[in-house]
Amino acid sequence: MSQHFTDPSPVYASPAREAADWWRHAVIYQVYPRSFADSDGDGTGDLQGVRQRLPYLRDLGVDAVWLSPFYASPQADGGYDVADYRAVDPMYGTLLDADAVIRDAHALGLRIIVDLVPNHSSDQHEWFKRAVAEGPGSPLRDRYHFRTGKGEHGELPPNDWESIFGGPAWTRLPDGEWYLHLFAPEQPDLNWEHPAVADEFRSILRFWLDMGVDGFRVDVAHGLVKAEGLPDLGGGDQLKLLGNAVMPFFDQDGVHEIYRSWRLVLDEYDGDRIFVAEAWTPTVERTALYVRPDELHQAFNFQYLSAPWEAAELRRLIDSSLDAMRPVGAPATWVLSNHDVTRHATRYANPPGLGTQIRTAGDRELGLRRARAATLLMLALPGSAYLYQGEELGLPDVTDLPDEVRQDPSFFRAQGQDGFRDGCRVPIPWTRTGPSYGFGDGGSWLPQPDAWGELSVEAQTGVPDSTLEMYRRALAVRRELPGLGAGTDVTWHDELPAGILRFDRPGFACTVNTTGTAVRIAAPGRMLLASGPVTVADGRLDLPADTTVWWAV
Ligand code: NOJ
Protein backbone atom coordinates (compact mmCIF):
# COMPACT_ATOMS: atom_id res chain seq x y z
CA MET A 1 0.00 0.00 0.00
CA SER A 2 1.55 3.27 -1.05
CA GLN A 3 -0.29 6.37 0.03
CA HIS A 4 -0.18 9.74 1.67
CA PHE A 5 -3.48 9.71 3.47
CA THR A 6 -5.85 7.30 5.12
CA ASP A 7 -8.82 7.70 7.45
CA PRO A 8 -10.21 9.65 9.11
CA SER A 9 -11.78 11.96 6.58
CA PRO A 10 -11.69 15.59 7.61
CA VAL A 11 -14.32 17.01 9.91
CA TYR A 12 -14.75 20.73 9.74
CA ALA A 13 -16.53 21.20 13.03
CA SER A 14 -16.37 24.58 14.71
CA PRO A 15 -14.30 24.68 17.86
CA ALA A 16 -16.32 25.35 20.99
CA ARG A 17 -15.58 28.94 21.90
CA GLU A 18 -16.45 28.34 25.51
CA ALA A 19 -13.96 25.49 25.89
CA ALA A 20 -11.78 26.31 28.86
CA ASP A 21 -8.03 26.23 28.34
CA TRP A 22 -8.52 26.12 24.56
CA TRP A 23 -5.16 27.82 24.14
CA ARG A 24 -3.20 25.01 25.74
CA HIS A 25 -3.50 22.92 22.58
CA ALA A 26 -4.74 25.48 20.04
CA VAL A 27 -3.51 25.80 16.47
CA ILE A 28 -3.22 29.53 15.83
CA TYR A 29 -2.95 30.90 12.29
CA GLN A 30 -1.05 34.14 11.71
CA VAL A 31 -2.54 36.55 9.22
CA TYR A 32 -0.29 39.31 7.92
CA PRO A 33 -3.18 41.56 6.82
CA ARG A 34 -1.25 43.44 4.18
CA SER A 35 -0.62 40.21 2.25
CA PHE A 36 -3.63 38.01 2.97
CA ALA A 37 -6.62 39.20 0.93
CA ASP A 38 -7.39 42.53 -0.74
CA SER A 39 -11.13 43.27 -0.87
CA ASP A 40 -10.95 46.60 -2.72
CA GLY A 41 -8.34 45.90 -5.39
CA ASP A 42 -5.84 48.53 -4.26
CA GLY A 43 -3.00 46.01 -4.09
CA THR A 44 -2.92 45.88 -0.28
CA GLY A 45 -4.73 43.36 1.89
CA ASP A 46 -7.36 44.67 4.28
CA LEU A 47 -9.73 43.70 7.08
CA GLN A 48 -12.70 43.06 4.77
CA GLY A 49 -10.40 40.71 2.87
CA VAL A 50 -9.66 38.87 6.11
CA ARG A 51 -13.37 38.77 6.89
CA GLN A 52 -14.24 37.23 3.52
CA ARG A 53 -11.65 34.50 3.99
CA LEU A 54 -12.59 33.50 7.55
CA PRO A 55 -14.61 30.49 6.31
CA TYR A 56 -11.44 29.22 4.60
CA LEU A 57 -9.64 29.35 7.96
CA ARG A 58 -12.51 27.62 9.72
CA ASP A 59 -12.45 24.87 7.09
CA LEU A 60 -8.68 24.59 7.34
CA GLY A 61 -9.34 23.62 10.94
CA VAL A 62 -7.45 26.20 12.99
CA ASP A 63 -8.69 27.39 16.37
CA ALA A 64 -7.66 31.03 16.33
CA VAL A 65 -6.33 33.77 14.10
CA TRP A 66 -3.56 36.15 15.12
CA LEU A 67 -3.68 39.39 13.14
CA SER A 68 -0.43 41.30 12.71
CA PRO A 69 -0.91 45.06 13.27
CA PHE A 70 -3.65 46.87 11.34
CA TYR A 71 -3.52 50.06 13.42
CA ALA A 72 -3.00 53.63 12.20
CA SER A 73 0.62 53.69 11.12
CA PRO A 74 2.95 55.32 8.60
CA GLN A 75 4.14 51.74 7.82
CA ALA A 76 7.81 52.41 8.41
CA ASP A 77 7.99 48.82 9.68
CA GLY A 78 4.93 47.11 8.23
CA GLY A 79 2.64 48.54 10.92
CA TYR A 80 4.90 47.71 13.89
CA ASP A 81 5.20 51.49 14.14
CA VAL A 82 1.87 52.47 15.64
CA ALA A 83 0.68 56.09 15.53
CA ASP A 84 -2.69 55.43 17.17
CA TYR A 85 -3.28 52.21 19.09
CA ARG A 86 -7.05 52.63 19.06
CA ALA A 87 -7.55 53.33 15.35
CA VAL A 88 -7.48 51.17 12.22
CA ASP A 89 -5.26 52.42 9.43
CA PRO A 90 -7.40 53.52 6.44
CA MET A 91 -5.41 51.15 4.22
CA TYR A 92 -6.93 48.29 6.25
CA GLY A 93 -10.40 49.73 6.82
CA THR A 94 -12.17 51.08 9.87
CA LEU A 95 -12.92 50.12 13.44
CA LEU A 96 -16.26 48.84 12.18
CA ASP A 97 -14.38 46.43 9.90
CA ALA A 98 -12.34 45.24 12.88
CA ASP A 99 -15.57 44.73 14.78
CA ALA A 100 -17.00 42.75 11.85
CA VAL A 101 -13.92 40.51 11.69
CA ILE A 102 -14.16 39.76 15.42
CA ARG A 103 -17.89 39.05 15.31
CA ASP A 104 -17.77 36.90 12.18
CA ALA A 105 -14.81 34.96 13.52
CA HIS A 106 -16.68 34.24 16.72
CA ALA A 107 -19.76 33.15 14.79
CA LEU A 108 -17.54 30.65 12.95
CA GLY A 109 -16.01 29.38 16.18
CA LEU A 110 -12.66 31.10 15.60
CA ARG A 111 -10.88 33.27 18.14
CA ILE A 112 -9.09 36.51 17.31
CA ILE A 113 -5.74 37.55 18.75
CA VAL A 114 -4.44 41.02 17.94
CA ASP A 115 -0.91 42.36 18.02
CA LEU A 116 0.15 44.77 20.74
CA VAL A 117 3.29 46.84 20.19
CA PRO A 118 4.36 48.26 23.57
CA ASN A 119 8.14 48.60 23.21
CA HIS A 120 7.96 51.55 20.86
CA SER A 121 5.44 53.80 19.16
CA SER A 122 5.66 55.45 15.77
CA ASP A 123 7.48 58.76 15.57
CA GLN A 124 4.11 60.01 14.29
CA HIS A 125 2.39 59.10 17.57
CA GLU A 126 0.88 62.20 19.19
CA TRP A 127 3.09 61.86 22.29
CA PHE A 128 6.31 61.72 20.31
CA LYS A 129 5.37 64.51 17.90
CA ARG A 130 4.57 66.80 20.84
CA ALA A 131 7.68 65.74 22.74
CA VAL A 132 9.78 66.73 19.73
CA ALA A 133 7.89 69.97 19.11
CA GLU A 134 8.10 71.10 22.74
CA GLY A 135 11.87 70.68 22.81
CA PRO A 136 14.34 69.78 25.58
CA GLY A 137 12.76 69.90 29.02
CA SER A 138 9.30 68.87 27.76
CA PRO A 139 7.79 66.42 30.27
CA LEU A 140 6.58 64.38 27.31
CA ARG A 141 10.20 63.50 26.56
CA ASP A 142 10.20 61.45 29.78
CA ARG A 143 7.81 59.01 28.13
CA TYR A 144 10.59 58.05 25.72
CA HIS A 145 14.37 57.76 26.19
CA PHE A 146 15.75 61.20 25.38
CA ARG A 147 19.35 61.94 26.38
CA THR A 148 22.10 64.42 25.70
CA GLY A 149 24.99 63.01 23.72
CA LYS A 150 28.57 62.30 24.64
CA GLY A 151 31.54 64.25 23.31
CA GLU A 152 32.46 67.90 23.74
CA HIS A 153 29.31 69.13 22.02
CA GLY A 154 27.06 66.14 22.60
CA GLU A 155 27.77 65.04 19.08
CA LEU A 156 28.21 61.36 19.97
CA PRO A 157 25.34 58.97 20.80
CA PRO A 158 24.64 58.50 24.55
CA ASN A 159 25.81 54.88 24.42
CA ASP A 160 27.12 52.30 21.97
CA TRP A 161 23.91 50.38 21.31
CA GLU A 162 23.10 49.48 17.74
CA SER A 163 19.65 49.25 16.24
CA ILE A 164 18.42 45.74 15.50
CA PHE A 165 17.78 46.98 11.97
CA GLY A 166 21.38 48.22 11.60
CA GLY A 167 23.08 51.53 12.38
CA PRO A 168 23.10 53.33 15.74
CA ALA A 169 20.15 52.87 18.11
CA TRP A 170 20.09 56.65 18.65
CA THR A 171 19.00 59.53 16.44
CA ARG A 172 19.85 63.16 17.14
CA LEU A 173 17.21 65.85 16.76
CA PRO A 174 18.03 69.33 15.45
CA ASP A 175 17.68 70.64 19.03
CA GLY A 176 20.70 68.52 20.00
CA GLU A 177 19.03 65.74 22.06
CA TRP A 178 19.16 62.10 21.09
CA TYR A 179 16.38 59.52 21.37
CA LEU A 180 16.63 55.75 21.59
CA HIS A 181 15.16 53.39 19.00
CA LEU A 182 16.08 49.72 19.18
CA PHE A 183 14.47 49.34 15.75
CA ALA A 184 14.04 52.01 13.03
CA PRO A 185 14.39 55.75 13.85
CA GLU A 186 10.64 55.94 13.15
CA GLN A 187 10.09 53.62 16.15
CA PRO A 188 11.16 55.51 19.31
CA ASP A 189 11.34 53.28 22.41
CA LEU A 190 8.83 54.06 25.14
CA ASN A 191 10.06 54.55 28.71
CA TRP A 192 8.28 51.93 30.75
CA GLU A 193 9.48 53.50 34.02
CA HIS A 194 7.00 56.31 33.35
CA PRO A 195 3.57 55.72 34.93
CA ALA A 196 1.73 57.33 32.01
CA VAL A 197 3.11 54.69 29.68
CA ALA A 198 1.91 51.85 31.90
CA ASP A 199 -1.50 53.50 32.34
CA GLU A 200 -1.90 54.06 28.64
CA PHE A 201 -1.22 50.44 27.77
CA ARG A 202 -3.61 49.10 30.38
CA SER A 203 -6.21 51.34 28.78
CA ILE A 204 -5.31 50.10 25.28
CA LEU A 205 -5.72 46.53 26.52
CA ARG A 206 -9.18 47.36 27.78
CA PHE A 207 -10.10 49.04 24.51
CA TRP A 208 -9.47 45.87 22.50
CA LEU A 209 -10.80 43.54 25.18
CA ASP A 210 -14.02 45.56 25.09
CA MET A 211 -14.03 45.12 21.31
CA GLY A 212 -14.14 41.38 22.02
CA VAL A 213 -10.66 40.14 21.11
CA ASP A 214 -9.55 36.85 22.62
CA GLY A 215 -5.98 37.86 23.28
CA PHE A 216 -2.82 39.71 22.39
CA ARG A 217 0.46 38.79 20.80
CA VAL A 218 2.97 40.99 22.62
CA ASP A 219 5.63 42.42 20.30
CA VAL A 220 9.20 42.55 21.66
CA ALA A 221 7.89 41.40 25.05
CA HIS A 222 11.48 41.02 26.25
CA GLY A 223 12.46 44.62 25.43
CA LEU A 224 10.29 46.97 27.46
CA VAL A 225 12.69 47.48 30.37
CA LYS A 226 16.27 48.61 29.81
CA ALA A 227 19.15 48.07 32.24
CA GLU A 228 19.59 50.88 34.77
CA GLY A 229 21.67 53.71 33.33
CA LEU A 230 21.57 52.34 29.76
CA PRO A 231 25.10 50.91 30.06
CA ASP A 232 27.42 50.55 27.10
CA LEU A 233 27.75 47.08 25.64
CA GLY A 234 31.49 47.57 25.34
CA GLY A 235 33.30 45.58 22.70
CA GLY A 236 32.05 44.41 19.37
CA ASP A 237 29.34 42.12 20.69
CA GLN A 238 26.43 43.76 18.93
CA LEU A 239 23.16 42.00 18.54
CA LYS A 240 21.83 40.18 15.54
CA LEU A 241 18.33 40.69 14.21
CA LEU A 242 16.08 38.49 16.30
CA GLY A 243 18.96 36.88 18.15
CA ASN A 244 19.08 35.21 21.53
CA ALA A 245 22.10 36.95 23.07
CA VAL A 246 22.17 38.52 26.57
CA MET A 247 21.77 42.30 26.16
CA PRO A 248 21.15 45.26 28.54
CA PHE A 249 18.01 46.15 26.62
CA PHE A 250 16.50 42.66 26.47
CA ASP A 251 15.07 40.21 28.96
CA GLN A 252 15.57 42.43 32.01
CA ASP A 253 13.85 41.13 35.14
CA GLY A 254 11.72 44.30 35.40
CA VAL A 255 9.51 43.26 32.47
CA HIS A 256 7.75 40.69 34.62
CA GLU A 257 6.10 43.27 36.84
CA ILE A 258 4.48 44.76 33.74
CA TYR A 259 3.04 41.40 32.72
CA ARG A 260 1.70 40.74 36.19
CA SER A 261 -0.20 44.01 36.01
CA TRP A 262 -1.53 43.19 32.54
CA ARG A 263 -2.70 39.78 33.71
CA LEU A 264 -4.85 41.43 36.35
CA VAL A 265 -6.56 43.46 33.61
CA LEU A 266 -7.10 40.44 31.35
CA ASP A 267 -8.48 38.33 34.15
CA GLU A 268 -11.25 40.85 34.73
CA TYR A 269 -12.69 39.74 31.39
CA ASP A 270 -14.57 36.52 30.70
CA GLY A 271 -13.86 34.01 27.98
CA ASP A 272 -10.42 32.54 28.66
CA ARG A 273 -8.41 35.22 26.82
CA ILE A 274 -4.66 35.05 26.44
CA PHE A 275 -1.35 36.79 25.95
CA VAL A 276 1.41 35.29 23.82
CA ALA A 277 4.89 36.74 24.17
CA GLU A 278 7.33 37.43 21.40
CA ALA A 279 10.32 37.06 23.69
CA TRP A 280 13.72 36.27 22.24
CA THR A 281 15.66 35.10 25.29
CA PRO A 282 18.99 33.34 25.74
CA THR A 283 17.40 30.05 26.88
CA VAL A 284 14.02 28.32 27.03
CA GLU A 285 14.31 28.50 30.82
CA ARG A 286 14.37 32.32 30.59
CA THR A 287 11.37 32.15 28.23
CA ALA A 288 9.47 30.12 30.83
CA LEU A 289 9.63 33.08 33.24
CA TYR A 290 7.24 35.00 30.96
CA VAL A 291 4.55 32.35 31.29
CA ARG A 292 4.44 31.89 35.03
CA PRO A 293 0.84 31.49 36.25
CA ASP A 294 0.34 35.20 37.01
CA GLU A 295 1.98 36.52 33.82
CA LEU A 296 1.48 35.70 30.15
CA HIS A 297 0.00 32.46 28.82
CA GLN A 298 2.29 31.41 26.02
CA ALA A 299 5.60 32.42 24.50
CA PHE A 300 6.84 31.65 21.02
CA ASN A 301 9.45 28.95 20.88
CA PHE A 302 12.11 30.58 18.71
CA GLN A 303 14.73 28.04 19.70
CA TYR A 304 12.57 25.43 17.95
CA LEU A 305 12.05 27.67 14.92
CA SER A 306 15.79 28.15 14.60
CA ALA A 307 16.60 24.41 14.76
CA PRO A 308 18.15 22.61 11.81
CA TRP A 309 16.36 19.62 10.26
CA GLU A 310 18.35 17.19 12.33
CA ALA A 311 16.90 14.46 14.56
CA ALA A 312 19.12 14.74 17.63
CA GLU A 313 18.82 18.51 17.81
CA LEU A 314 15.05 18.43 17.28
CA ARG A 315 14.68 15.85 20.02
CA ARG A 316 16.86 17.85 22.38
CA LEU A 317 14.81 21.00 21.76
CA ILE A 318 11.49 19.23 22.13
CA ASP A 319 12.61 17.79 25.46
CA SER A 320 14.10 21.02 26.76
CA SER A 321 10.99 22.99 25.72
CA LEU A 322 8.63 20.59 27.47
CA ASP A 323 10.92 20.44 30.52
CA ALA A 324 11.12 24.23 30.75
CA MET A 325 7.36 24.76 30.58
CA ARG A 326 6.28 21.95 32.92
CA PRO A 327 7.31 23.66 36.21
CA VAL A 328 5.40 26.86 35.36
CA GLY A 329 2.34 24.98 34.10
CA ALA A 330 2.36 26.65 30.67
CA PRO A 331 1.94 24.78 27.40
CA ALA A 332 4.93 24.44 25.13
CA THR A 333 4.47 26.19 21.80
CA TRP A 334 5.84 25.33 18.37
CA VAL A 335 6.36 27.49 15.33
CA LEU A 336 8.23 27.08 12.05
CA SER A 337 7.43 30.26 10.11
CA ASN A 338 6.30 33.83 10.68
CA HIS A 339 6.53 37.23 9.00
CA ASP A 340 10.10 37.83 10.27
CA VAL A 341 11.90 34.73 9.08
CA THR A 342 12.50 32.89 5.84
CA ARG A 343 9.67 30.41 5.34
CA HIS A 344 10.58 26.91 6.51
CA ALA A 345 10.16 25.45 3.01
CA THR A 346 13.11 27.67 2.00
CA ARG A 347 15.12 27.38 5.23
CA TYR A 348 15.15 23.60 4.87
CA ALA A 349 16.01 23.91 1.17
CA ASN A 350 19.34 25.44 2.17
CA PRO A 351 22.27 24.11 4.18
CA PRO A 352 21.95 24.54 7.97
CA GLY A 353 23.72 27.38 9.74
CA LEU A 354 22.53 30.25 7.50
CA GLY A 355 20.27 31.69 10.20
CA THR A 356 16.64 32.65 9.84
CA GLN A 357 17.00 35.15 6.98
CA ILE A 358 18.19 33.50 3.83
CA ARG A 359 18.50 34.98 0.38
CA THR A 360 18.93 31.80 -1.71
CA ALA A 361 16.11 29.57 -2.97
CA GLY A 362 18.13 26.37 -2.43
CA ASP A 363 16.76 22.97 -3.43
CA ARG A 364 13.00 23.63 -3.58
CA GLU A 365 11.92 20.01 -3.77
CA LEU A 366 14.04 19.05 -0.77
CA GLY A 367 12.81 22.10 1.14
CA LEU A 368 9.15 21.29 0.56
CA ARG A 369 9.60 17.62 1.46
CA ARG A 370 11.30 18.54 4.72
CA ALA A 371 8.83 21.34 5.43
CA ARG A 372 5.89 18.95 5.14
CA ALA A 373 7.62 16.43 7.38
CA ALA A 374 8.52 19.16 9.88
CA THR A 375 4.92 20.36 9.97
CA LEU A 376 3.54 16.92 10.76
CA LEU A 377 6.17 16.52 13.47
CA MET A 378 5.21 19.89 14.96
CA LEU A 379 1.47 19.21 14.87
CA ALA A 380 1.97 15.93 16.74
CA LEU A 381 3.65 17.61 19.72
CA PRO A 382 1.85 18.46 22.96
CA GLY A 383 1.07 22.16 23.26
CA SER A 384 -0.01 24.94 20.96
CA ALA A 385 1.21 25.39 17.37
CA TYR A 386 1.46 28.53 15.25
CA LEU A 387 1.04 28.55 11.48
CA TYR A 388 1.94 31.44 9.20
CA GLN A 389 -0.31 32.28 6.27
CA GLY A 390 0.69 30.46 3.11
CA GLU A 391 2.70 27.71 4.78
CA GLU A 392 -0.32 25.45 4.27
CA LEU A 393 0.32 25.96 0.53
CA GLY A 394 3.98 25.02 0.92
CA LEU A 395 4.96 28.51 -0.22
CA PRO A 396 8.69 29.17 -0.49
CA ASP A 397 10.22 32.56 0.26
CA VAL A 398 10.49 34.80 -2.76
CA THR A 399 14.26 35.16 -2.76
CA ASP A 400 14.65 37.14 -5.99
CA LEU A 401 12.63 40.27 -5.23
CA PRO A 402 14.27 43.24 -6.91
CA ASP A 403 15.76 45.67 -4.42
CA GLU A 404 13.55 48.51 -5.62
CA VAL A 405 10.35 46.80 -4.43
CA ARG A 406 11.68 45.91 -1.00
CA GLN A 407 10.13 47.60 2.02
CA ASP A 408 11.78 45.91 5.01
CA PRO A 409 13.49 48.78 6.89
CA SER A 410 16.31 46.50 7.97
CA PHE A 411 17.23 45.88 4.33
CA PHE A 412 17.95 49.57 3.85
CA ARG A 413 19.60 50.24 7.20
CA ALA A 414 21.96 47.29 6.74
CA GLN A 415 22.85 48.39 3.20
CA GLY A 416 21.16 45.31 1.78
CA GLN A 417 23.31 42.90 3.78
CA ASP A 418 20.46 41.86 6.02
CA GLY A 419 16.71 42.21 6.26
CA PHE A 420 15.12 39.85 3.77
CA ARG A 421 11.75 39.75 5.47
CA ASP A 422 9.86 40.90 2.36
CA GLY A 423 10.44 37.43 0.89
CA CYS A 424 7.94 35.82 3.28
CA ARG A 425 5.47 38.70 2.98
CA VAL A 426 4.53 38.36 -0.69
CA PRO A 427 0.71 38.25 -1.01
CA ILE A 428 -0.59 34.71 -1.04
CA PRO A 429 -2.25 33.07 -4.08
CA TRP A 430 -5.90 32.04 -3.86
CA THR A 431 -6.66 31.21 -7.51
CA ARG A 432 -4.77 29.67 -10.43
CA THR A 433 -5.10 32.73 -12.62
CA GLY A 434 -6.44 36.25 -12.49
CA PRO A 435 -5.02 39.49 -11.20
CA SER A 436 -2.69 38.79 -8.26
CA TYR A 437 -3.87 35.16 -8.24
CA GLY A 438 -7.05 35.99 -6.40
CA PHE A 439 -5.35 38.10 -3.72
CA GLY A 440 -7.46 40.98 -5.07
CA ASP A 441 -8.84 42.45 -8.26
CA GLY A 442 -5.78 44.62 -8.75
CA GLY A 443 -2.07 44.04 -8.39
CA SER A 444 -0.16 43.15 -5.27
CA TRP A 445 2.13 45.41 -3.27
CA LEU A 446 5.01 42.95 -3.71
CA PRO A 447 5.30 41.09 -7.02
CA GLN A 448 4.22 37.44 -6.98
CA PRO A 449 6.28 34.86 -8.89
CA ASP A 450 4.85 33.41 -12.10
CA ALA A 451 4.56 29.96 -10.53
CA TRP A 452 2.31 31.26 -7.75
CA GLY A 453 -0.92 30.12 -9.50
CA GLU A 454 0.00 26.44 -9.26
CA LEU A 455 0.54 26.86 -5.51
CA SER A 456 -2.83 28.56 -5.01
CA VAL A 457 -5.63 27.39 -2.75
CA GLU A 458 -7.69 26.66 -5.86
CA ALA A 459 -4.96 24.54 -7.47
CA GLN A 460 -4.41 22.48 -4.32
CA THR A 461 -7.97 22.00 -3.10
CA GLY A 462 -9.13 18.43 -3.55
CA VAL A 463 -5.72 17.21 -4.72
CA PRO A 464 -5.01 14.41 -2.24
CA ASP A 465 -1.25 14.79 -2.01
CA SER A 466 -1.20 18.59 -2.03
CA THR A 467 0.30 20.42 0.92
CA LEU A 468 -3.01 22.16 1.59
CA GLU A 469 -4.88 18.86 1.87
CA MET A 470 -2.13 17.51 4.14
CA TYR A 471 -2.65 20.45 6.52
CA ARG A 472 -6.43 20.00 6.41
CA ARG A 473 -6.13 16.31 7.21
CA ALA A 474 -3.60 16.91 9.96
CA LEU A 475 -5.78 19.49 11.66
CA ALA A 476 -8.82 17.23 11.30
CA VAL A 477 -6.94 14.35 12.91
CA ARG A 478 -5.80 16.69 15.69
CA ARG A 479 -9.44 17.44 16.42
CA GLU A 480 -10.48 13.81 16.29
CA LEU A 481 -7.74 12.81 18.71
CA PRO A 482 -8.16 15.52 21.32
CA GLY A 483 -5.24 14.13 23.29
CA LEU A 484 -2.82 14.98 20.50
CA GLY A 485 -2.12 18.59 21.42
CA ALA A 486 -2.82 18.07 25.13
CA GLY A 487 -0.45 17.05 27.89
CA THR A 488 3.19 17.84 28.43
CA ASP A 489 5.00 14.59 27.60
CA VAL A 490 6.19 12.49 24.74
CA THR A 491 7.63 8.99 25.04
CA TRP A 492 10.67 8.45 22.84
CA HIS A 493 11.81 5.17 21.33
CA ASP A 494 15.55 4.76 21.39
CA GLU A 495 15.93 1.61 19.30
CA LEU A 496 15.76 3.37 15.92
CA PRO A 497 18.63 4.15 13.55
CA ALA A 498 20.37 7.53 13.78
CA GLY A 499 18.33 10.29 12.19
CA ILE A 500 15.00 8.53 12.79
CA LEU A 501 12.65 9.76 15.52
CA ARG A 502 9.71 7.98 17.02
CA PHE A 503 7.62 9.25 19.88
CA ASP A 504 4.31 8.10 21.29
CA ARG A 505 1.38 9.95 22.74
CA PRO A 506 -1.68 8.21 24.16
CA GLY A 507 -3.15 6.11 21.32
CA PHE A 508 -0.82 7.70 18.83
CA ALA A 509 2.69 7.41 17.42
CA CYS A 510 4.77 9.63 15.16
CA THR A 511 7.76 8.45 13.11
CA VAL A 512 10.12 10.89 11.41
CA ASN A 513 12.97 10.29 9.00
CA THR A 514 15.19 13.39 9.00
CA THR A 515 17.85 11.77 6.83
CA GLY A 516 18.29 11.80 3.08
CA THR A 517 17.99 7.99 2.87
CA ALA A 518 14.97 5.69 3.05
CA VAL A 519 14.80 3.24 5.98
CA ARG A 520 12.74 0.15 6.68
CA ILE A 521 11.29 -0.01 10.21
CA ALA A 522 8.45 -1.81 11.99
CA ALA A 523 5.05 -0.17 11.44
CA PRO A 524 3.82 0.82 14.90
CA GLY A 525 0.07 0.61 14.15
CA ARG A 526 -2.53 1.84 11.67
CA MET A 527 -1.28 4.65 9.49
CA LEU A 528 -3.27 7.88 9.79
CA LEU A 529 -1.36 10.32 7.66
CA ALA A 530 2.00 10.75 5.97
CA SER A 531 3.88 13.76 4.68
CA GLY A 532 4.97 11.90 1.54
CA PRO A 533 4.38 8.63 -0.31
CA VAL A 534 5.11 5.69 2.00
CA THR A 535 4.74 1.95 1.67
CA VAL A 536 3.50 -0.35 4.43
CA ALA A 537 3.62 -4.12 3.86
CA ASP A 538 3.68 -7.07 6.27
CA GLY A 539 3.97 -4.81 9.27
CA ARG A 540 7.05 -3.08 7.84
CA LEU A 541 7.22 0.51 6.79
CA ASP A 542 9.45 1.84 4.05
CA LEU A 543 9.95 5.36 5.32
CA PRO A 544 11.44 7.56 2.60
CA ALA A 545 13.92 10.36 3.20
CA ASP A 546 12.57 13.44 5.03
CA THR A 547 9.15 12.01 5.78
CA THR A 548 6.86 11.94 8.82
CA VAL A 549 4.07 9.41 9.43
CA TRP A 550 1.27 9.51 12.00
CA TRP A 551 -0.11 6.27 13.46
CA ALA A 552 -3.04 5.14 15.56
CA VAL A 553 -1.60 2.62 18.03
C1 NOJ B 1 8.92 41.98 16.00
C2 NOJ B 1 7.98 41.99 14.84
O1 NOJ B 1 7.54 40.68 14.60
C3 NOJ B 1 8.77 42.58 13.69
O2 NOJ B 1 8.09 42.43 12.48
C4 NOJ B 1 9.05 44.01 14.00
O3 NOJ B 1 9.89 44.54 13.00
C5 NOJ B 1 9.76 44.15 15.35
N1 NOJ B 1 9.20 43.33 16.37
C6 NOJ B 1 9.68 45.58 15.83
O4 NOJ B 1 8.37 45.87 16.22
Short mmCIF file of N, CA and C in Angstrom, two decimals, residues 81 88-89 141 146 178 364 540:
data_model
loop_
_atom_site.label_atom_id
_atom_site.label_comp_id
_atom_site.label_asym_id
_atom_site.label_seq_id
_atom_site.Cartn_x
_atom_site.Cartn_y
_atom_site.Cartn_z
N ASP A 81 4.95 50.11 13.73
CA ASP A 81 5.20 51.49 14.14
C ASP A 81 3.82 52.13 14.26
N VAL A 88 -7.88 52.04 13.33
CA VAL A 88 -7.48 51.17 12.22
C VAL A 88 -6.91 52.06 11.13
N ASP A 89 -5.82 51.63 10.53
CA ASP A 89 -5.26 52.42 9.43
C ASP A 89 -6.23 52.37 8.24
N ARG A 141 8.98 64.24 26.93
CA ARG A 141 10.20 63.50 26.56
C ARG A 141 10.50 62.38 27.55
N PHE A 146 14.98 60.08 25.93
CA PHE A 146 15.75 61.20 25.38
C PHE A 146 16.98 61.41 26.26
N TRP A 178 19.25 63.39 21.78
CA TRP A 178 19.16 62.10 21.09
C TRP A 178 17.99 61.31 21.65
N ARG A 364 14.43 23.45 -3.91
CA ARG A 364 13.00 23.63 -3.58
C ARG A 364 12.30 22.33 -3.21
N ARG A 540 5.81 -3.86 7.99
CA ARG A 540 7.05 -3.08 7.84
C ARG A 540 6.72 -1.80 7.08
#
